[in-house]
PDB file of C-alpha atoms in Angstrom:
ATOM      1  CA  MET A   1       4.580   4.437 -15.986  1.00  0.00           C
ATOM      2  CA  CYS A   2       3.231   2.798 -12.847  1.00  0.00           C
ATOM      3  CA  THR A   3       0.837  -0.139 -13.100  1.00  0.00           C
ATOM      4  CA  PHE A   4      -2.229  -1.288 -11.168  1.00  0.00           C
ATOM      5  CA  ILE A   5      -3.784  -4.762 -11.186  1.00  0.00           C
ATOM      6  CA  ILE A   6      -7.312  -4.881  -9.748  1.00  0.00           C
ATOM      7  CA  ASN A   7      -9.641  -7.750  -8.916  1.00  0.00           C
ATOM      8  CA  TRP A   8     -13.110  -6.313  -8.229  1.00  0.00           C
ATOM      9  CA  GLU A   9     -15.689  -8.818  -6.968  1.00  0.00           C
ATOM     10  CA  PRO A  10     -18.381  -6.934  -5.005  1.00  0.00           C
ATOM     11  CA  GLY A  11     -20.085  -9.012  -2.346  1.00  0.00           C
ATOM     12  CA  GLU A  12     -17.186 -11.424  -1.882  1.00  0.00           C
ATOM     13  CA  GLN A  13     -15.320 -11.815   1.411  1.00  0.00           C
ATOM     14  CA  TRP A  14     -12.474  -9.768  -0.093  1.00  0.00           C
ATOM     15  CA  PRO A  15     -14.227  -7.687  -2.777  1.00  0.00           C
ATOM     16  CA  LEU A  16     -11.171  -5.655  -3.741  1.00  0.00           C
ATOM     17  CA  LEU A  17      -7.642  -6.903  -4.376  1.00  0.00           C
ATOM     18  CA  LEU A  18      -5.048  -4.459  -5.683  1.00  0.00           C
ATOM     19  CA  ALA A  19      -1.445  -4.877  -6.789  1.00  0.00           C
ATOM     20  CA  ALA A  20       0.696  -1.907  -7.769  1.00  0.00           C
ATOM     21  CA  ASN A  21       4.192  -1.103  -8.964  1.00  0.00           C
ATOM     22  CA  ARG A  22       5.395   2.458  -8.585  1.00  0.00           C
ATOM     23  CA  ASP A  23       7.881   3.585 -11.232  1.00  0.00           C
ATOM     24  CA  GLU A  24       9.633   6.861 -10.502  1.00  0.00           C
ATOM     25  CA  LEU A  25      12.845   8.844 -10.754  1.00  0.00           C
ATOM     26  CA  ILE A  26      15.270   7.128  -8.396  1.00  0.00           C
ATOM     27  CA  SER A  27      16.376  10.514  -7.054  1.00  0.00           C
ATOM     28  CA  ARG A  28      12.853  11.524  -5.979  1.00  0.00           C
ATOM     29  CA  ALA A  29      12.710  11.060  -2.206  1.00  0.00           C
ATOM     30  CA  TRP A  30       9.737   9.377  -0.544  1.00  0.00           C
ATOM     31  CA  LYS A  31       8.654   7.570   2.609  1.00  0.00           C
ATOM     32  CA  LYS A  32       6.820   4.278   2.921  1.00  0.00           C
ATOM     33  CA  PRO A  33       3.093   4.313   3.829  1.00  0.00           C
ATOM     34  CA  ALA A  34       2.277   5.605   7.312  1.00  0.00           C
ATOM     35  CA  ARG A  35       0.232   8.334   9.011  1.00  0.00           C
ATOM     36  CA  HIS A  36       2.427  11.152   7.732  1.00  0.00           C
ATOM     37  CA  TRP A  37      -0.092  14.040   7.844  1.00  0.00           C
ATOM     38  CA  PRO A  38      -1.025  15.456  11.289  1.00  0.00           C
ATOM     39  CA  ASP A  39      -4.019  17.227   9.739  1.00  0.00           C
ATOM     40  CA  ARG A  40      -5.168  13.924   8.202  1.00  0.00           C
ATOM     41  CA  PRO A  41      -4.739  11.395  11.028  1.00  0.00           C
ATOM     42  CA  GLU A  42      -7.088   8.903   9.352  1.00  0.00           C
ATOM     43  CA  VAL A  43      -4.886   8.575   6.237  1.00  0.00           C
ATOM     44  CA  ILE A  44      -2.184   5.944   5.729  1.00  0.00           C
ATOM     45  CA  ALA A  45      -0.287   6.564   2.507  1.00  0.00           C
ATOM     46  CA  GLY A  46       3.110   6.795   0.922  1.00  0.00           C
ATOM     47  CA  HIS A  47       4.666  10.256   1.213  1.00  0.00           C
ATOM     48  CA  ASP A  48       6.254  12.088  -1.723  1.00  0.00           C
ATOM     49  CA  ASP A  49       8.896  14.235  -0.047  1.00  0.00           C
ATOM     50  CA  GLU A  50       9.253  16.553  -3.040  1.00  0.00           C
ATOM     51  CA  ALA A  51       5.630  17.695  -3.394  1.00  0.00           C
ATOM     52  CA  GLY A  52       4.079  16.520  -0.116  1.00  0.00           C
ATOM     53  CA  GLY A  53       1.348  14.375  -1.637  1.00  0.00           C
ATOM     54  CA  SER A  54       1.041  10.649  -2.265  1.00  0.00           C
ATOM     55  CA  TRP A  55       0.728   8.045  -5.004  1.00  0.00           C
ATOM     56  CA  LEU A  56      -1.314   5.444  -3.076  1.00  0.00           C
ATOM     57  CA  GLY A  57      -3.128   5.361   0.240  1.00  0.00           C
ATOM     58  CA  VAL A  58      -5.940   3.988   2.379  1.00  0.00           C
ATOM     59  CA  ASN A  59      -8.019   5.741   5.029  1.00  0.00           C
ATOM     60  CA  ASP A  60      -9.686   4.417   8.167  1.00  0.00           C
ATOM     61  CA  HIS A  61     -13.046   4.324   6.369  1.00  0.00           C
ATOM     62  CA  GLY A  62     -11.676   1.747   3.926  1.00  0.00           C
ATOM     63  CA  VAL A  63     -11.270   4.034   0.909  1.00  0.00           C
ATOM     64  CA  ILE A  64      -8.292   3.394  -1.387  1.00  0.00           C
ATOM     65  CA  ALA A  65      -6.968   6.067  -3.743  1.00  0.00           C
ATOM     66  CA  GLY A  66      -4.108   5.714  -6.197  1.00  0.00           C
ATOM     67  CA  ILE A  67      -2.876   7.848  -9.072  1.00  0.00           C
ATOM     68  CA  LEU A  68      -0.853   7.263 -12.239  1.00  0.00           C
ATOM     69  CA  ASN A  69       0.640   9.569 -14.837  1.00  0.00           C
ATOM     70  CA  ARG A  70      -0.865   9.240 -18.280  1.00  0.00           C
ATOM     71  CA  LYS A  71       1.375   8.850 -21.318  1.00  0.00           C
ATOM     72  CA  ASN A  72       3.769  11.755 -21.957  1.00  0.00           C
ATOM     73  CA  SER A  73       2.967  13.464 -18.657  1.00  0.00           C
ATOM     74  CA  LEU A  74       5.777  12.283 -16.380  1.00  0.00           C
ATOM     75  CA  GLY A  75       6.946  14.697 -13.716  1.00  0.00           C
ATOM     76  CA  PRO A  76       5.980  18.199 -12.603  1.00  0.00           C
ATOM     77  CA  MET A  77       5.240  21.160 -14.859  1.00  0.00           C
ATOM     78  CA  PRO A  78       5.508  24.861 -13.999  1.00  0.00           C
ATOM     79  CA  GLY A  79       2.109  26.275 -13.101  1.00  0.00           C
ATOM     80  CA  LYS A  80       0.585  22.860 -12.389  1.00  0.00           C
ATOM     81  CA  ARG A  81      -0.231  21.389  -8.985  1.00  0.00           C
ATOM     82  CA  SER A  82       1.064  17.991  -7.925  1.00  0.00           C
ATOM     83  CA  ARG A  83      -1.255  15.126  -8.800  1.00  0.00           C
ATOM     84  CA  GLY A  84      -0.339  13.568  -5.465  1.00  0.00           C
ATOM     85  CA  GLU A  85      -2.636  16.139  -3.847  1.00  0.00           C
ATOM     86  CA  LEU A  86      -5.582  14.337  -5.441  1.00  0.00           C
ATOM     87  CA  VAL A  87      -4.879  11.135  -3.520  1.00  0.00           C
ATOM     88  CA  LEU A  88      -5.079  13.058  -0.249  1.00  0.00           C
ATOM     89  CA  GLU A  89      -8.220  14.871  -1.403  1.00  0.00           C
ATOM     90  CA  ALA A  90      -9.902  11.547  -2.170  1.00  0.00           C
ATOM     91  CA  LEU A  91      -8.859  10.078   1.179  1.00  0.00           C
ATOM     92  CA  ASP A  92     -10.555  12.949   3.007  1.00  0.00           C
ATOM     93  CA  HIS A  93     -13.878  11.263   2.177  1.00  0.00           C
ATOM     94  CA  ALA A  94     -15.736   8.446   3.919  1.00  0.00           C
ATOM     95  CA  ASP A  95     -16.642   6.428   0.831  1.00  0.00           C
ATOM     96  CA  ALA A  96     -15.606   5.973  -2.776  1.00  0.00           C
ATOM     97  CA  VAL A  97     -18.706   7.645  -4.217  1.00  0.00           C
ATOM     98  CA  GLU A  98     -18.086  10.883  -2.306  1.00  0.00           C
ATOM     99  CA  ALA A  99     -14.382  10.789  -3.119  1.00  0.00           C
ATOM    100  CA  ALA A 100     -14.896  10.216  -6.846  1.00  0.00           C
ATOM    101  CA  THR A 101     -17.506  12.970  -6.993  1.00  0.00           C
ATOM    102  CA  ALA A 102     -15.072  15.403  -5.382  1.00  0.00           C
ATOM    103  CA  ILE A 103     -12.317  14.588  -7.876  1.00  0.00           C
ATOM    104  CA  THR A 104     -14.637  15.093 -10.859  1.00  0.00           C
ATOM    105  CA  HIS A 105     -15.209  18.668  -9.650  1.00  0.00           C
ATOM    106  CA  ILE A 106     -11.557  19.735  -9.466  1.00  0.00           C
ATOM    107  CA  ASN A 107     -10.175  22.484 -11.683  1.00  0.00           C
ATOM    108  CA  GLU A 108      -8.819  20.194 -14.387  1.00  0.00           C
ATOM    109  CA  LYS A 109      -6.547  22.943 -15.741  1.00  0.00           C
ATOM    110  CA  ALA A 110      -4.562  22.879 -12.502  1.00  0.00           C
ATOM    111  CA  PHE A 111      -3.203  19.351 -13.044  1.00  0.00           C
ATOM    112  CA  ARG A 112      -1.315  17.382 -15.654  1.00  0.00           C
ATOM    113  CA  ASN A 113      -3.045  14.333 -17.130  1.00  0.00           C
ATOM    114  CA  PHE A 114      -3.681  11.360 -14.869  1.00  0.00           C
ATOM    115  CA  ASN A 115      -5.383   8.034 -14.339  1.00  0.00           C
ATOM    116  CA  MET A 116      -6.818   7.434 -10.878  1.00  0.00           C
ATOM    117  CA  LEU A 117      -8.472   4.624  -8.942  1.00  0.00           C
ATOM    118  CA  ILE A 118     -10.878   5.299  -6.072  1.00  0.00           C
ATOM    119  CA  LEU A 119     -12.218   2.188  -4.367  1.00  0.00           C
ATOM    120  CA  ASP A 120     -13.937   0.853  -1.281  1.00  0.00           C
ATOM    121  CA  ASN A 121     -15.689  -2.439  -0.514  1.00  0.00           C
ATOM    122  CA  ARG A 122     -18.923  -1.281  -2.194  1.00  0.00           C
ATOM    123  CA  ASP A 123     -17.856   0.810  -5.201  1.00  0.00           C
ATOM    124  CA  ALA A 124     -14.859   1.042  -7.519  1.00  0.00           C
ATOM    125  CA  PHE A 125     -14.079   3.811 -10.010  1.00  0.00           C
ATOM    126  CA  TRP A 126     -11.543   4.667 -12.693  1.00  0.00           C
ATOM    127  CA  LEU A 127     -11.089   8.396 -13.249  1.00  0.00           C
ATOM    128  CA  LYS A 128      -9.047  10.023 -15.973  1.00  0.00           C
ATOM    129  CA  LYS A 129      -8.006  13.505 -16.960  1.00  0.00           C
ATOM    130  CA  ALA A 130      -6.818  13.600 -20.573  1.00  0.00           C
ATOM    131  CA  GLY A 131      -5.989  16.686 -22.603  1.00  0.00           C
ATOM    132  CA  ASN A 132      -8.273  19.637 -21.926  1.00  0.00           C
ATOM    133  CA  ASP A 133     -11.252  17.462 -21.029  1.00  0.00           C
ATOM    134  CA  ARG A 134     -12.993  17.453 -17.680  1.00  0.00           C
ATOM    135  CA  VAL A 135     -12.218  14.569 -15.353  1.00  0.00           C
ATOM    136  CA  LYS A 136     -14.218  11.537 -16.430  1.00  0.00           C
ATOM    137  CA  CYS A 137     -15.337   8.807 -14.042  1.00  0.00           C
ATOM    138  CA  GLN A 138     -16.644   5.334 -14.739  1.00  0.00           C
ATOM    139  CA  PRO A 139     -17.275   2.229 -12.617  1.00  0.00           C
ATOM    140  CA  LEU A 140     -14.745  -0.559 -12.809  1.00  0.00           C
ATOM    141  CA  PRO A 141     -15.968  -3.782 -14.403  1.00  0.00           C
ATOM    142  CA  THR A 142     -16.073  -6.861 -12.213  1.00  0.00           C
ATOM    143  CA  GLY A 143     -13.175  -9.263 -12.448  1.00  0.00           C
ATOM    144  CA  ILE A 144      -9.547  -8.495 -13.196  1.00  0.00           C
ATOM    145  CA  SER A 145      -8.476  -5.225 -14.815  1.00  0.00           C
ATOM    146  CA  MET A 146      -5.173  -3.468 -15.396  1.00  0.00           C
ATOM    147  CA  LEU A 147      -4.357   0.220 -15.594  1.00  0.00           C
ATOM    148  CA  ALA A 148      -1.136   1.891 -16.707  1.00  0.00           C
ATOM    149  CA  ALA A 149      -0.503   5.098 -18.687  1.00  0.00           C
ATOM    150  CA  GLN A 150      -3.270   4.624 -21.259  1.00  0.00           C
ATOM    151  CA  GLU A 151      -6.890   3.479 -20.959  1.00  0.00           C
ATOM    152  CA  LEU A 152      -8.233   0.819 -18.616  1.00  0.00           C
ATOM    153  CA  ASN A 153      -7.416  -2.664 -19.989  1.00  0.00           C
ATOM    154  CA  ASP A 154      -5.800  -1.003 -23.008  1.00  0.00           C
ATOM    155  CA  MET A 155      -4.093  -3.667 -25.105  1.00  0.00           C
ATOM    156  CA  THR A 156      -1.879  -1.042 -26.756  1.00  0.00           C
ATOM    157  CA  SER A 157       0.016  -0.975 -23.455  1.00  0.00           C
ATOM    158  CA  PRO A 158       2.746  -3.632 -23.725  1.00  0.00           C
ATOM    159  CA  ARG A 159       2.383  -4.572 -20.062  1.00  0.00           C
ATOM    160  CA  ILE A 160      -1.372  -4.970 -20.247  1.00  0.00           C
ATOM    161  CA  ASN A 161      -1.179  -6.814 -23.558  1.00  0.00           C
ATOM    162  CA  HIS A 162       1.301  -9.280 -22.074  1.00  0.00           C
ATOM    163  CA  HIS A 163      -0.183  -9.834 -18.621  1.00  0.00           C
ATOM    164  CA  LEU A 164      -3.944  -9.198 -18.547  1.00  0.00           C
ATOM    165  CA  ASN A 165      -5.218 -12.407 -20.107  1.00  0.00           C
ATOM    166  CA  LYS A 166      -2.676 -14.434 -18.133  1.00  0.00           C
ATOM    167  CA  LEU A 167      -3.859 -12.836 -14.899  1.00  0.00           C
ATOM    168  CA  ARG A 168      -7.452 -13.660 -15.799  1.00  0.00           C
ATOM    169  CA  SER A 169      -6.553 -17.320 -16.302  1.00  0.00           C
ATOM    170  CA  ILE A 170      -4.546 -17.972 -13.129  1.00  0.00           C
ATOM    171  CA  LYS A 171      -5.558 -18.351  -9.511  1.00  0.00           C
ATOM    172  CA  THR A 172      -6.395 -15.073  -7.784  1.00  0.00           C
ATOM    173  CA  PRO A 173      -4.701 -14.286  -4.472  1.00  0.00           C
ATOM    174  CA  ASN A 174      -6.071 -15.451  -1.132  1.00  0.00           C
ATOM    175  CA  PRO A 175      -5.122 -12.689   1.319  1.00  0.00           C
ATOM    176  CA  GLU A 176      -6.313 -14.620   4.375  1.00  0.00           C
ATOM    177  CA  LEU A 177      -3.750 -17.321   3.606  1.00  0.00           C
ATOM    178  CA  ASP A 178      -1.131 -14.723   2.653  1.00  0.00           C
ATOM    179  CA  ASP A 179      -1.152 -16.313  -0.798  1.00  0.00           C
ATOM    180  CA  TRP A 180      -0.204 -13.609  -3.304  1.00  0.00           C
ATOM    181  CA  GLY A 181       2.297 -15.712  -5.239  1.00  0.00           C
ATOM    182  CA  ASN A 182       0.935 -15.328  -8.747  1.00  0.00           C
ATOM    183  CA  TRP A 183       0.484 -11.575  -8.487  1.00  0.00           C
ATOM    184  CA  SER A 184       3.769 -10.899  -6.707  1.00  0.00           C
ATOM    185  CA  ASN A 185       5.530 -12.837  -9.472  1.00  0.00           C
ATOM    186  CA  VAL A 186       3.923 -10.577 -12.082  1.00  0.00           C
ATOM    187  CA  LEU A 187       5.005  -7.459 -10.182  1.00  0.00           C
ATOM    188  CA  ALA A 188       8.559  -8.820 -10.049  1.00  0.00           C
ATOM    189  CA  SER A 189       8.783  -9.664 -13.763  1.00  0.00           C
ATOM    190  CA  ARG A 190      11.760  -8.120 -15.571  1.00  0.00           C
ATOM    191  CA  THR A 191      10.616  -9.423 -18.965  1.00  0.00           C
ATOM    192  CA  CYS A 192      10.686  -6.610 -21.534  1.00  0.00           C
ATOM    193  CA  GLU A 193       7.355  -6.707 -23.324  1.00  0.00           C
ATOM    194  CA  VAL A 194       8.911  -4.800 -26.238  1.00  0.00           C
ATOM    195  CA  LYS A 195      12.291  -6.224 -27.210  1.00  0.00           C
ATOM    196  CA  GLU A 196      15.227  -4.202 -25.923  1.00  0.00           C
ATOM    197  CA  ASP A 197      12.976  -1.636 -24.217  1.00  0.00           C
ATOM    198  CA  PRO A 198      13.399  -2.114 -20.447  1.00  0.00           C
ATOM    199  CA  LEU A 199      10.730   0.505 -19.729  1.00  0.00           C
ATOM    200  CA  THR A 200       8.065  -1.947 -20.928  1.00  0.00           C
ATOM    201  CA  ALA A 201       8.808  -4.443 -18.140  1.00  0.00           C
ATOM    202  CA  MET A 202       6.496  -4.624 -15.134  1.00  0.00           C
ATOM    203  CA  ASN A 203       9.548  -4.285 -12.915  1.00  0.00           C
ATOM    204  CA  ILE A 204      11.904  -1.682 -14.376  1.00  0.00           C
ATOM    205  CA  ALA A 205      15.553  -2.071 -13.436  1.00  0.00           C
ATOM    206  CA  PRO A 206      16.845   1.176 -11.879  1.00  0.00           C
ATOM    207  CA  THR A 207      19.784   1.522 -14.255  1.00  0.00           C
ATOM    208  CA  SER A 208      19.046   4.821 -16.008  1.00  0.00           C
ATOM    209  CA  GLY A 209      17.889   7.032 -13.140  1.00  0.00           C
ATOM    210  CA  PHE A 210      14.322   5.735 -13.418  1.00  0.00           C
ATOM    211  CA  GLY A 211      12.763   2.470 -12.319  1.00  0.00           C
ATOM    212  CA  THR A 212      10.438   0.549 -10.047  1.00  0.00           C
ATOM    213  CA  VAL A 213      10.906   1.933  -6.547  1.00  0.00           C
ATOM    214  CA  SER A 214       8.162   0.156  -4.577  1.00  0.00           C
ATOM    215  CA  SER A 215       5.292  -2.314  -4.819  1.00  0.00           C
ATOM    216  CA  SER A 216       2.039  -2.873  -2.949  1.00  0.00           C
ATOM    217  CA  LEU A 217      -0.450  -5.698  -2.417  1.00  0.00           C
ATOM    218  CA  ILE A 218      -3.728  -4.545  -0.820  1.00  0.00           C
ATOM    219  CA  ALA A 219      -6.925  -6.383   0.117  1.00  0.00           C
ATOM    220  CA  LEU A 220     -10.152  -4.742   1.311  1.00  0.00           C
ATOM    221  CA  PRO A 221     -12.513  -6.907   3.389  1.00  0.00           C
ATOM    222  CA  ASN A 222     -16.281  -6.966   3.048  1.00  0.00           C
ATOM    223  CA  ASP A 223     -16.612  -6.989   6.851  1.00  0.00           C
ATOM    224  CA  ILE A 224     -16.310  -3.394   8.081  1.00  0.00           C
ATOM    225  CA  ASN A 225     -14.993  -4.670  11.431  1.00  0.00           C
ATOM    226  CA  GLN A 226     -12.027  -6.316   9.730  1.00  0.00           C
ATOM    227  CA  LYS A 227      -8.957  -4.270   8.825  1.00  0.00           C
ATOM    228  CA  PRO A 228      -7.517  -4.078   5.306  1.00  0.00           C
ATOM    229  CA  ILE A 229      -4.326  -5.914   4.448  1.00  0.00           C
ATOM    230  CA  TRP A 230      -1.456  -3.932   2.925  1.00  0.00           C
ATOM    231  CA  LEU A 231       1.849  -5.576   2.099  1.00  0.00           C
ATOM    232  CA  PHE A 232       4.501  -3.113   0.976  1.00  0.00           C
ATOM    233  CA  CYS A 233       7.816  -3.719  -0.767  1.00  0.00           C
ATOM    234  CA  GLU A 234      10.390  -0.964  -0.387  1.00  0.00           C
ATOM    235  CA  GLY A 235      12.479  -1.278  -3.534  1.00  0.00           C
ATOM    236  CA  THR A 236      12.230  -3.602  -6.516  1.00  0.00           C
ATOM    237  CA  PRO A 237       9.911  -6.572  -5.821  1.00  0.00           C
ATOM    238  CA  ASP A 238      12.301  -9.169  -7.234  1.00  0.00           C
ATOM    239  CA  LYS A 239      14.961  -8.346  -4.637  1.00  0.00           C
ATOM    240  CA  ASN A 240      13.052  -7.102  -1.581  1.00  0.00           C
ATOM    241  CA  LYS A 241      10.407  -8.508   0.745  1.00  0.00           C
ATOM    242  CA  PHE A 242       6.782  -7.489   1.118  1.00  0.00           C
ATOM    243  CA  LEU A 243       6.157  -6.433   4.719  1.00  0.00           C
ATOM    244  CA  PRO A 244       2.860  -5.492   6.401  1.00  0.00           C
ATOM    245  CA  ILE A 245       1.678  -1.927   6.881  1.00  0.00           C
ATOM    246  CA  TYR A 246      -0.201  -1.784  10.187  1.00  0.00           C
ATOM    247  CA  PHE A 247      -3.519   0.048  10.524  1.00  0.00           C
TER     248      PHE A 247
END
């Protein structure tokens, strides 16, 4: 039940802004983003200690890949590969077009359902695997979008229904000034979008063995000589600081 917020403005100084909350079993061990894979030295990503893959990462070519479970597909399943492998597969590529093309050609029967974002400073894609269908890929619309366990910008998602229009009406972050205030406040929100259902909050309290375990704020520059910005919060974003990940 993770959530992505995306601001896609191709051609701007910072064409891609991304905010993400990762919701997971508290007992599932992980490591914060770093160069964890000796055979993939160009990849900086969070490391899932259980399955060896990742949920979100960036490579030295400026490609971002992130993955979410779709509704009713939480956790592993016997006979299925970890969806975290797909993040690493995408980050093996030098641009978003190549990466998205590779993911659309996977054996869809090998994985549980997922939503996925693959992005660089020129192209941005939402990919989904739902049911027995092949992986479908479509370009992201410009402006602000949200993605959770359903469709892109799906108002049947309580989080998206509550936050999307508000996000579209407030000031977008300015990463050069380290001004992420509006978005970081949304990530930290404990408001239950469905009364008495804490799992509908953006920031899920870790009181039942499941909750928000980390958050990210990422900005991709238009200038290829400029490095991305990644601020990472280890723990719930209402109680922990965002600190830089160094490239």
